[in-house]
């Protein structure tokens, strides 16, 4: 990694993932790994129609099948206190009503659960589930976005009103312009660990769940709303998550159904979605059609940008994401119009998928920028530099930090951008055409609220607690790195306890905010803990007390594994065990809430992805040779896990660009490639070397550790970089993802 | 639970008898296809007759033929010295299939017998004449990007997914079977069939006939060979189009050539006319193109798979170029 160019300080030691050993040895327990006596198994039976009503449902054979304890349907489901009522304020959709399984006979999408079968073994419940038979009063479903554009509407709520600055659709009067349409199909998160929950009740009003969620508190709130129970009666645990990519950002109907089923049978219930159900019941990146109008002066200054997006939602909820928002702030451009619409379809509600709307939006925006650069005969990097936004054009605020130009430079050098030929189709290697492309990514940087408890033990062991969980990016590792740095403790002396509502409240793991939020909270609690230690160490008569009864401050001390010592005289010292003994304390502990304040700055993370690839024009094969991803994410707190994040984002972006596409047969309203054999994601052989470069410059305002976010920008901008490289190689502009052989050959 | 009986046999006769006796019984070899189909509810044999203990794993030379036992593992065949030396095309085709784990389980017989990957076939509540005759072909007017461009019928446009079989048909192999009426030799060409009005029948085996071996006659096709598989990702995906090409090249002249295509028909698709055209001609891109045009004469697209009309000839040319190093 190139380290010398921009940083404030050396990227910290390459800490290994602190939960790595537990994960690779199998001792890390995921939701469905938890074992309890008398556990029973649930399985959801899905609707075979995409819209209509259940006319009749025959559960007799299933009920009689060996081992079956219950079959819950809309006919016999316990009426939950709030089971059919309105919207759930703790959840993402901005409008509509959350779906509750078995609350009515209505079917909104294919494979919506119409029954929950519960039996004593997994095999028996699977079998019994096949015996449930339903008759439907079918209605005409709609699953095709293209065919329903006439039903597009502005989502409820102020965030999605049409936006114009300067002249509306001002690009039209530009000297050089393009107007193009771009399409993003449905992509499915498909984390390795399927959606799973284990629920058990103690009595009638206390429940504990292990579930695959990205936010234990949000799940707790959902269960509280559904069952009208006080929050403290509900414990939600999700210490380890086997990836999620956004799938776990809300409570899904299957989770509420499982909690209900566990209550009904009075036993611990385990419900794991089958891989096929992962494609139909727990969200996806919505299908989105986009139109971009982009215009510039002949010397490459942007005049106008219009970005329209229409995406699908479900038939019962409004799902929204920030698809068009990047177009408002990424470039200095006087006339910008954005419009965002949604269309209800008979598919489960989408849910944010890594780099949510921005990934979709940047495919359109960054492809369009590339198209206009060709028209202008300008290098695409140069074109972007000419339109660099020095302050936020949306609100006029200065940036809290922005090192996008540095990203362009780092990446262009590393990929060998100077070898790129401006004229498409002119760089060859035998029968293969070589192409270079780049794309910019951005995502809002934000610091939320988190409370962290720190406990220092006599042997110098530090325990950190927060309810935040870790779906894979390395949150515990990041927390350890921050604390290790501040407390002068080696990594192995620090233990992070996380992922439970029994711990101090932390944020959802999502939106690239966890490091900025929880990392800062760890920072704050460590500083406070150090002061507390200093106060104890400096008490009158204590080891390091100062002359004239002046209060000892943390700044006067050196903190290490063994204890604290005076900064001015290292021989004046006290071990933690002595300090605790002297003060009659078993442990020094401190809990601190910490959060951001509203700043007079605009804050975003940035990434630039460079791709070199080759296309075999006769057969449409694409082989990616090299990816360079550069990020301005503020301070890099933990280098190894940060690199891992970026590499994972590049892999996800390659899948998005070249493979992922949930195909729905609209005649039946159901997907036909809902399995991992037919729904393609990259395999190892598809992934080239991915180089990750960080600017690693602190954001001076956003939070005390100077970190912005990384998870989303790792993926945002990868797909257009690939599409642009394909154009550079072949002269073929594919505006509909994924870029597959059929599209390349027919273009 | 859908219970089934399990029987392990150790002789060919035992295997045949067990199937003949019980109309709901089925052989299981590696199980990599059959178990999936059972899980999906596409097939539900009431008895599994495990044939893995049959002595049919050998790969050996018999006179001027290479004989490969029906239970030889895909990985064992691909890695076998004799195969790599004498019939490298087969080794290449096997390596292009599935994944290392699957190849370690899959057998030669099972590979030939694997069912189509058509999504309509795989989903019991979708129409499919192959799975449930009379329900219609879901793919014909549905999503048919992976489907046939040769020899399809309005009853079925599915393709046979095997890579290994593309090489075997190109190499003029013969299938040795043993059944209730005795032993029989089936030219590989005639083993799989076109769908016609009976799409439920993948091949010409009679009930109770067990594949015991595959025979490949000696040839001079071990230098200039290539198996080119175009697919949606670099590995672990079925072919959009694949081409097996083996050329006996003398100087610039094509003495002998074998060509077959995968991913394009209900059976491994041998390209006789193209072969005939090329024989005796110089290896050149122009000739390859002409051969490809001949090969495509009766091709027909069904919508999503129209791109194969371009992809197939280009893949053929590319495979020939790579095999011969010419053009
Ligand atoms: C995810 C995945 C990806 C794959 N990708 C590819 C690919 O890219 N290319 C490819 O070619 N294949 C691919 N395959 C298919 C794989 O090659 C087959 O599953 C395998 O070859 C089947 O062999 P088996 O021994 O496991 O057969 P089994 O599953 O045991 O049997 C299959 C059928 O053959 C019958 N049978 C078995 N042996 C005999 C015999 N001796 N005589 C008569 N009948 C017999 C059985 O009764 C059964 O009906 C893939 C499979 C999977 C699961």
Coordinates of C-alpha atoms in Angstrom, one line a residue, chain A residues 203-675:
Chain A
X203 CA -43.9 -16.9 30.7
X204 CA -46.4 -14.8 28.7
X205 CA -44.6 -11.6 28.6
X206 CA -40.8 -12.0 28.3
X207 CA -39.1 -13.1 25.2
X208 CA -35.5 -13.5 24.1
X209 CA -34.4 -13.8 20.5
X210 CA -31.3 -14.5 18.6
X211 CA -31.8 -13.1 15.1
X212 CA -30.0 -11.9 12.1
X213 CA -30.4 -8.2 12.5
X214 CA -28.1 -5.3 11.9
X215 CA -29.6 -3.5 14.9
X216 CA -30.7 -5.3 18.0
X217 CA -32.4 -2.2 19.4
X218 CA -34.5 -1.7 16.3
X219 CA -35.6 -5.3 16.4
X220 CA -36.4 -5.0 20.1
X221 CA -38.6 -2.0 19.3
X222 CA -40.4 -3.9 16.5
X223 CA -41.2 -6.8 18.7
X224 CA -42.3 -4.4 21.4
X225 CA -44.7 -2.7 19.0
X226 CA -46.1 -5.9 17.6
X227 CA -46.6 -7.6 21.0
X228 CA -47.3 -4.5 23.0
X229 CA -44.6 -5.4 25.5
X230 CA -42.3 -3.0 27.4
X231 CA -38.8 -2.9 25.8
X232 CA -37.1 -4.4 28.9
X233 CA -39.2 -7.6 28.5
X234 CA -37.5 -8.2 25.2
X235 CA -33.9 -9.3 24.8
X236 CA -32.5 -9.3 21.3
X237 CA -29.1 -10.8 20.6
X238 CA -27.1 -10.8 17.4
X239 CA -23.4 -10.9 18.2
X240 CA -22.2 -12.4 15.0
X241 CA -23.8 -11.9 11.6
X242 CA -22.6 -13.8 8.5
X243 CA -22.9 -10.8 6.3
X244 CA -26.0 -8.9 5.6
X245 CA -25.3 -6.1 3.2
X246 CA -28.4 -4.3 4.3
X247 CA -30.7 -7.3 4.5
X248 CA -30.8 -7.0 8.3
X249 CA -31.7 -3.3 8.4
X250 CA -35.3 -3.9 9.3
X251 CA -37.4 -6.4 11.1
X252 CA -39.0 -8.7 8.6
X253 CA -42.4 -10.4 8.9
X254 CA -40.7 -13.8 9.4
X255 CA -39.2 -12.6 12.6
X256 CA -42.4 -11.5 14.1
X257 CA -44.0 -14.8 12.9
X258 CA -41.3 -16.8 14.6
X259 CA -41.8 -14.9 17.9
X260 CA -45.5 -15.6 17.6
X261 CA -44.9 -19.2 16.8
X262 CA -42.6 -19.7 19.8
X263 CA -45.3 -18.3 22.1
X264 CA -48.0 -20.5 20.6
X265 CA -46.0 -23.7 21.2
X266 CA -44.3 -22.6 24.4
X267 CA -40.9 -23.8 23.3
X268 CA -37.8 -22.3 21.8
X269 CA -38.4 -22.0 18.1
X270 CA -35.8 -21.9 15.4
X271 CA -36.7 -20.6 12.0
X272 CA -34.2 -20.4 9.2
X273 CA -35.1 -19.2 5.7
X274 CA -34.4 -21.6 2.9
X275 CA -32.0 -20.1 0.3
X276 CA -34.9 -19.7 -2.1
X277 CA -36.8 -17.7 0.4
X278 CA -33.9 -15.4 0.7
X279 CA -34.7 -14.2 -2.8
X280 CA -38.4 -13.6 -2.1
X281 CA -38.9 -12.6 1.5
X282 CA -36.1 -10.4 2.8
X283 CA -35.6 -7.5 0.4
X284 CA -33.3 -6.6 -2.5
X285 CA -31.9 -3.7 -4.4
X286 CA -34.9 -2.4 -6.3
X287 CA -35.2 -2.4 -10.0
X288 CA -34.7 1.2 -11.2
X289 CA -34.9 3.0 -14.5
X290 CA -33.0 6.2 -14.7
X291 CA -32.7 9.1 -17.1
X292 CA -29.8 11.4 -17.2
X293 CA -29.6 14.7 -19.1
X294 CA -26.1 16.1 -18.9
X295 CA -24.8 19.2 -20.6
X296 CA -21.5 21.1 -20.6
X297 CA -19.8 24.0 -22.3
X298 CA -17.4 23.0 -25.1
X299 CA -14.5 23.4 -22.7
X300 CA -16.0 20.9 -20.4
X301 CA -17.7 22.9 -17.7
X302 CA -21.0 21.4 -16.6
X303 CA -24.0 23.5 -17.4
X304 CA -26.9 21.3 -16.3
X305 CA -27.6 17.9 -14.9
X306 CA -31.1 16.3 -14.7
X307 CA -31.4 12.9 -13.0
X308 CA -34.7 11.1 -12.9
X309 CA -35.1 7.7 -11.2
X310 CA -38.1 5.4 -10.9
X311 CA -37.8 2.4 -8.7
X312 CA -40.1 -0.3 -7.5
X313 CA -41.5 -0.7 -4.1
X314 CA -43.9 -3.3 -2.8
X315 CA -47.7 -3.2 -3.0
X316 CA -48.0 -2.4 0.7
X317 CA -45.1 -0.2 1.7
X318 CA -43.1 2.7 0.3
X319 CA -39.5 1.9 0.1
X320 CA -37.2 4.8 -0.8
X321 CA -33.5 5.4 -1.2
X322 CA -31.2 8.3 -2.2
X323 CA -30.7 7.3 -5.9
X324 CA -30.6 10.8 -7.3
X325 CA -29.1 12.6 -4.4
X326 CA -25.4 12.3 -5.5
X327 CA -26.3 14.3 -8.6
X328 CA -27.0 17.3 -6.4
X329 CA -23.6 17.6 -4.7
X330 CA -21.0 15.6 -6.6
X331 CA -20.1 18.2 -9.2
X332 CA -20.1 21.9 -9.4
X333 CA -23.0 22.5 -11.7
X334 CA -25.3 25.5 -11.7
X335 CA -28.5 23.9 -13.0
X336 CA -29.6 20.6 -11.4
X337 CA -32.9 18.9 -11.4
X338 CA -33.6 15.6 -9.7
X339 CA -36.9 13.6 -9.6
X340 CA -37.5 10.4 -7.8
X341 CA -40.5 8.2 -8.2
X342 CA -41.7 4.8 -6.9
X343 CA -43.9 2.2 -8.4
X344 CA -45.7 -0.5 -6.4
X345 CA -45.2 -4.0 -7.6
X346 CA -46.2 -7.4 -6.3
X347 CA -42.8 -8.2 -4.9
X348 CA -41.7 -8.1 -1.3
X349 CA -40.5 -4.6 -0.1
X350 CA -36.9 -3.8 -1.1
X351 CA -34.4 -3.0 1.5
X352 CA -31.2 -1.0 1.3
X353 CA -28.4 -3.0 -0.3
X354 CA -24.8 -2.0 0.1
X355 CA -24.3 1.6 -1.2
X356 CA -28.1 1.6 -1.5
X357 CA -29.5 4.3 -3.8
X358 CA -26.1 5.8 -4.5
X359 CA -24.8 2.6 -6.1
X360 CA -27.7 2.6 -8.5
X361 CA -27.5 6.4 -9.0
X362 CA -23.8 6.5 -9.5
X363 CA -24.1 3.9 -12.3
X364 CA -26.2 6.3 -14.2
X365 CA -24.4 9.5 -13.3
X366 CA -20.9 8.2 -13.7
X367 CA -21.7 6.4 -17.0
X368 CA -23.2 9.7 -18.2
X369 CA -20.1 11.7 -17.2
X370 CA -18.1 9.2 -19.2
X371 CA -20.3 9.5 -22.2
X372 CA -20.1 13.3 -22.1
X373 CA -16.3 13.2 -21.7
X374 CA -16.1 11.2 -24.9
X375 CA -18.3 13.8 -26.7
X376 CA -16.0 16.5 -25.3
X377 CA -12.9 14.5 -26.3
X378 CA -11.8 15.0 -22.7
X379 CA -10.1 12.5 -20.4
X380 CA -12.8 11.4 -17.9
X381 CA -10.6 12.2 -14.9
X382 CA -9.8 15.6 -16.3
X383 CA -13.5 16.2 -17.0
X384 CA -14.2 15.5 -13.3
X385 CA -11.4 17.7 -12.1
X386 CA -12.8 20.6 -14.1
X387 CA -16.1 20.2 -12.4
X388 CA -14.8 19.5 -8.9
X389 CA -17.1 21.0 -6.2
X390 CA -15.0 23.0 -3.8
X391 CA -17.9 23.5 -1.5
X392 CA -21.3 21.7 -1.3
X393 CA -23.3 23.0 -4.3
X394 CA -26.5 21.8 -2.7
X395 CA -26.3 24.0 0.4
X396 CA -23.3 26.2 0.0
X397 CA -21.6 24.7 3.1
X398 CA -17.9 24.0 3.2
X399 CA -16.8 20.4 3.3
X400 CA -15.7 19.1 6.6
X401 CA -13.0 17.3 4.6
X402 CA -12.7 16.3 1.0
X403 CA -9.8 14.5 -0.7
X404 CA -11.4 13.4 -3.9
X405 CA -8.7 14.9 -6.1
X406 CA -6.1 12.9 -4.2
X407 CA -8.2 9.8 -4.9
X408 CA -8.2 10.5 -8.6
X409 CA -4.4 11.0 -8.6
X410 CA -3.6 7.9 -6.5
X411 CA -5.8 5.7 -8.5
X412 CA -4.8 6.9 -11.9
X413 CA -1.1 6.3 -11.1
X414 CA -1.8 2.9 -9.7
X415 CA -3.8 1.6 -12.6
X416 CA -1.6 3.1 -15.3
X417 CA -4.2 5.5 -16.5
X418 CA -1.7 7.1 -18.8
X419 CA -1.8 3.9 -21.0
X420 CA -5.5 4.4 -21.6
X421 CA -6.4 5.2 -25.2
X422 CA -9.0 7.8 -25.8
X423 CA -10.3 6.1 -28.9
X424 CA -12.3 3.0 -28.0
X425 CA -11.4 -0.3 -29.5
X426 CA -7.8 0.7 -30.3
X427 CA -6.0 -1.1 -27.5
X428 CA -5.5 -4.8 -28.2
X429 CA -3.9 -7.9 -26.9
X430 CA -4.3 -10.6 -29.5
X431 CA -8.0 -11.0 -30.0
X432 CA -8.8 -9.2 -26.8
X433 CA -9.6 -5.5 -26.5
X434 CA -8.2 -3.6 -23.5
X435 CA -10.2 -0.9 -21.8
X436 CA -9.8 1.4 -18.8
X437 CA -12.6 3.0 -16.9
X438 CA -13.2 4.8 -13.7
X439 CA -16.1 5.9 -11.5
X440 CA -16.6 8.0 -8.5
X441 CA -18.4 7.0 -5.3
X442 CA -19.7 9.0 -2.5
X443 CA -21.8 8.6 0.6
X444 CA -22.9 10.8 3.4
X445 CA -20.6 10.8 6.5
X446 CA -22.5 11.0 9.7
X447 CA -21.9 10.6 13.4
X448 CA -24.8 9.2 15.4
X449 CA -25.3 8.4 19.1
X450 CA -23.7 5.5 21.0
X451 CA -23.1 4.6 24.6
X452 CA -20.1 2.6 25.5
X453 CA -19.2 1.1 28.8
X454 CA -15.5 0.6 29.6
X455 CA -14.3 -1.6 32.4
X456 CA -10.6 -1.8 33.4
X457 CA -9.6 -4.8 35.4
X458 CA -6.6 -5.1 37.8
X459 CA -4.6 -7.1 35.3
X460 CA -5.0 -4.3 32.7
X461 CA -7.7 -6.0 30.8
X462 CA -10.2 -3.7 29.3
X463 CA -13.7 -4.7 28.4
X464 CA -15.8 -2.5 26.1
X465 CA -19.5 -3.0 25.8
X466 CA -22.0 -1.6 23.2
X467 CA -25.1 -3.1 21.7
X468 CA -23.9 -2.4 18.2
X469 CA -23.1 -5.6 16.3
X470 CA -20.7 -6.6 13.6
X471 CA -22.0 -8.0 10.3
X472 CA -18.5 -8.5 9.1
X473 CA -16.7 -5.2 8.5
X474 CA -14.7 -5.5 11.7
X475 CA -16.5 -3.3 14.2
X476 CA -15.0 -5.1 17.2
X477 CA -11.6 -4.8 15.6
X478 CA -12.1 -1.1 15.0
X479 CA -13.2 -0.5 18.6
X480 CA -10.2 -2.5 19.8
X481 CA -7.9 -0.4 17.7
X482 CA -9.2 2.9 19.0
X483 CA -9.0 1.8 22.6
X484 CA -5.6 0.2 22.2
X485 CA -4.2 3.4 20.8
X486 CA -5.6 5.6 23.5
X487 CA -5.1 3.3 26.5
X488 CA -1.7 2.1 25.6
X489 CA -2.9 -1.4 25.8
X490 CA -2.0 -4.3 23.5
X491 CA -4.8 -5.7 21.5
X492 CA -5.0 -8.9 23.4
X493 CA -5.8 -7.1 26.6
X494 CA -9.0 -5.7 25.1
X495 CA -12.3 -7.5 24.8
X496 CA -15.4 -6.2 23.0
X497 CA -18.8 -7.4 24.0
X498 CA -21.5 -6.4 21.5
X499 CA -24.7 -7.3 19.8
X500 CA -27.2 -7.5 22.6
X501 CA -29.9 -5.2 23.9
X502 CA -28.6 -6.0 27.4
X503 CA -25.6 -3.8 26.6
X504 CA -25.5 0.0 26.4
X505 CA -27.3 1.2 23.3
X506 CA -25.5 1.6 20.1
X507 CA -26.5 2.3 16.5
X508 CA -27.7 0.1 13.7
X509 CA -24.9 -1.4 11.7
X510 CA -25.6 0.5 8.5
X511 CA -25.1 3.6 6.4
X512 CA -21.4 3.6 6.9
X513 CA -21.7 5.3 10.2
X514 CA -20.5 2.8 12.8
X515 CA -16.9 3.7 12.9
X516 CA -17.6 7.4 13.0
X517 CA -20.2 6.8 15.7
X518 CA -19.0 3.9 17.9
X519 CA -15.3 4.5 17.3
X520 CA -15.9 8.1 18.6
X521 CA -17.8 6.8 21.5
X522 CA -15.0 4.4 22.4
X523 CA -12.6 7.4 22.1
X524 CA -14.8 9.5 24.4
X525 CA -15.2 6.8 27.0
X526 CA -11.5 6.0 27.0
X527 CA -10.6 9.6 27.5
X528 CA -13.0 9.9 30.4
X529 CA -11.7 6.6 31.8
X530 CA -8.1 8.0 31.6
X531 CA -9.2 11.0 33.6
X532 CA -10.8 8.8 36.2
X533 CA -7.6 6.8 36.5
X534 CA -5.6 10.0 36.8
X535 CA -7.9 11.2 39.5
X536 CA -7.5 7.9 41.4
X537 CA -3.7 7.8 40.9
X538 CA -3.3 11.4 41.9
X539 CA -5.4 11.4 45.1
X540 CA -3.7 12.7 48.1
X541 CA -1.2 10.3 49.3
X542 CA -1.5 8.1 46.3
X543 CA 1.4 7.1 44.1
X544 CA 1.6 9.9 41.6
X545 CA 0.0 12.7 43.6
X546 CA 1.2 16.1 42.5
X547 CA 2.7 18.8 44.6
X548 CA 0.4 21.6 45.9
X549 CA -2.6 19.3 45.8
X550 CA -3.0 20.1 42.1
X551 CA -5.3 17.7 40.4
X552 CA -3.5 15.0 38.3
X553 CA -4.7 14.9 34.7
X554 CA -4.4 12.1 32.1
X555 CA -2.1 14.3 30.1
X556 CA 0.4 14.1 33.0
X557 CA 0.6 10.3 32.6
X558 CA 1.8 7.6 30.4
X559 CA -0.7 4.7 30.1
X560 CA 0.5 1.2 29.5
X561 CA -0.4 -2.4 29.9
X562 CA 1.0 -2.5 33.4
X563 CA -0.5 0.8 34.7
X564 CA 0.3 4.5 34.7
X565 CA 3.5 6.4 35.1
X566 CA 4.3 10.0 35.4
X567 CA 5.2 11.6 32.2
X568 CA 8.1 13.5 33.7
X569 CA 9.5 10.7 35.8
X570 CA 8.9 7.1 34.6
X571 CA 10.0 5.7 37.9
X572 CA 6.9 7.3 39.5
X573 CA 4.3 4.7 38.7
X574 CA 1.5 2.6 39.8
X575 CA 0.2 -0.7 38.5
X576 CA -3.5 -1.1 37.8
X577 CA -3.8 -3.9 40.4
X578 CA -2.3 -1.7 43.1
X579 CA -4.4 1.3 42.1
X580 CA -7.6 -0.7 42.3
X581 CA -6.5 -2.3 45.6
X582 CA -5.7 1.1 47.1
X583 CA -9.1 2.3 46.1
X584 CA -10.9 -0.9 47.1
X585 CA -12.3 -1.3 43.6
X586 CA -12.8 -4.6 41.8
X587 CA -12.7 -2.7 38.5
X588 CA -12.7 0.9 37.2
X589 CA -15.8 1.3 35.1
X590 CA -17.4 4.1 33.2
X591 CA -20.4 4.4 30.9
X592 CA -20.6 7.3 28.5
X593 CA -23.0 8.5 25.9
X594 CA -21.5 10.3 23.0
X595 CA -22.9 11.8 19.9
X596 CA -22.4 14.2 17.1
X597 CA -23.6 17.8 16.9
X598 CA -25.0 19.7 13.9
X599 CA -22.0 21.1 12.1
X600 CA -21.7 24.1 9.8
X601 CA -20.1 21.6 7.3
X602 CA -21.1 19.1 4.7
X603 CA -19.6 15.7 5.2
X604 CA -19.1 12.9 2.7
X605 CA -16.8 10.0 2.1
X606 CA -15.4 9.6 -1.4
X607 CA -14.1 6.7 -3.5
X608 CA -12.7 6.5 -6.9
X609 CA -12.5 3.1 -8.6
X610 CA -10.3 2.4 -11.6
X611 CA -10.7 -0.7 -13.6
X612 CA -8.6 -2.3 -16.4
X613 CA -10.3 -5.1 -18.2
X614 CA -10.3 -7.0 -21.5
X615 CA -13.2 -8.0 -23.7
X616 CA -13.2 -10.7 -26.3
X617 CA -15.5 -9.1 -28.8
X618 CA -16.4 -12.2 -30.8
X619 CA -17.8 -14.1 -27.7
X620 CA -18.5 -11.2 -25.4
X621 CA -16.3 -12.5 -22.6
X622 CA -15.1 -10.0 -20.1
X623 CA -12.1 -10.5 -17.9
X624 CA -11.2 -7.9 -15.3
X625 CA -7.4 -7.5 -15.1
X626 CA -7.1 -5.0 -12.3
X627 CA -9.1 -3.0 -9.9
X628 CA -7.7 -0.1 -7.9
X629 CA -10.1 1.4 -5.3
X630 CA -9.1 4.6 -3.6
X631 CA -10.9 6.1 -0.7
X632 CA -11.1 9.3 1.3
X633 CA -12.8 7.9 4.4
X634 CA -11.0 10.1 6.9
X635 CA -8.8 8.4 9.4
X636 CA -8.3 4.7 8.7
X637 CA -8.7 3.2 12.1
X638 CA -7.9 -0.4 11.3
X639 CA -6.0 -1.0 8.1
X640 CA -6.6 -4.7 7.5
X641 CA -10.3 -4.7 8.1
X642 CA -10.7 -1.5 6.1
X643 CA -8.9 -3.1 3.2
X644 CA -11.1 -6.1 3.5
X645 CA -14.2 -3.8 3.3
X646 CA -12.9 -2.2 0.1
X647 CA -12.1 -5.5 -1.5
X648 CA -15.5 -6.9 -0.6
X649 CA -17.0 -3.8 -2.1
X650 CA -15.1 -4.3 -5.3
X651 CA -16.2 -7.9 -5.5
X652 CA -19.8 -6.8 -4.9
X653 CA -19.5 -4.2 -7.6
X654 CA -18.1 -6.7 -10.1
X655 CA -21.2 -8.9 -9.4
X656 CA -23.5 -5.9 -9.8
X657 CA -21.8 -4.9 -13.0
X658 CA -21.4 -8.2 -14.7
X659 CA -23.7 -10.9 -13.2
X660 CA -26.4 -10.1 -10.7
X661 CA -30.0 -10.1 -11.9
X662 CA -33.0 -11.6 -10.3
X663 CA -35.1 -12.7 -13.3
X664 CA -38.8 -12.6 -12.7
X665 CA -41.1 -14.4 -15.1
X666 CA -43.8 -11.8 -15.2
X667 CA -46.4 -14.3 -16.4
X668 CA -46.3 -16.0 -13.1
X669 CA -45.0 -13.1 -11.0
X670 CA -42.2 -15.2 -9.6
X671 CA -38.4 -15.4 -9.9
X672 CA -36.9 -18.2 -11.8
X673 CA -33.3 -18.0 -10.8
X674 CA -33.9 -17.9 -7.0
X675 CA -31.0 -20.1 -6.1

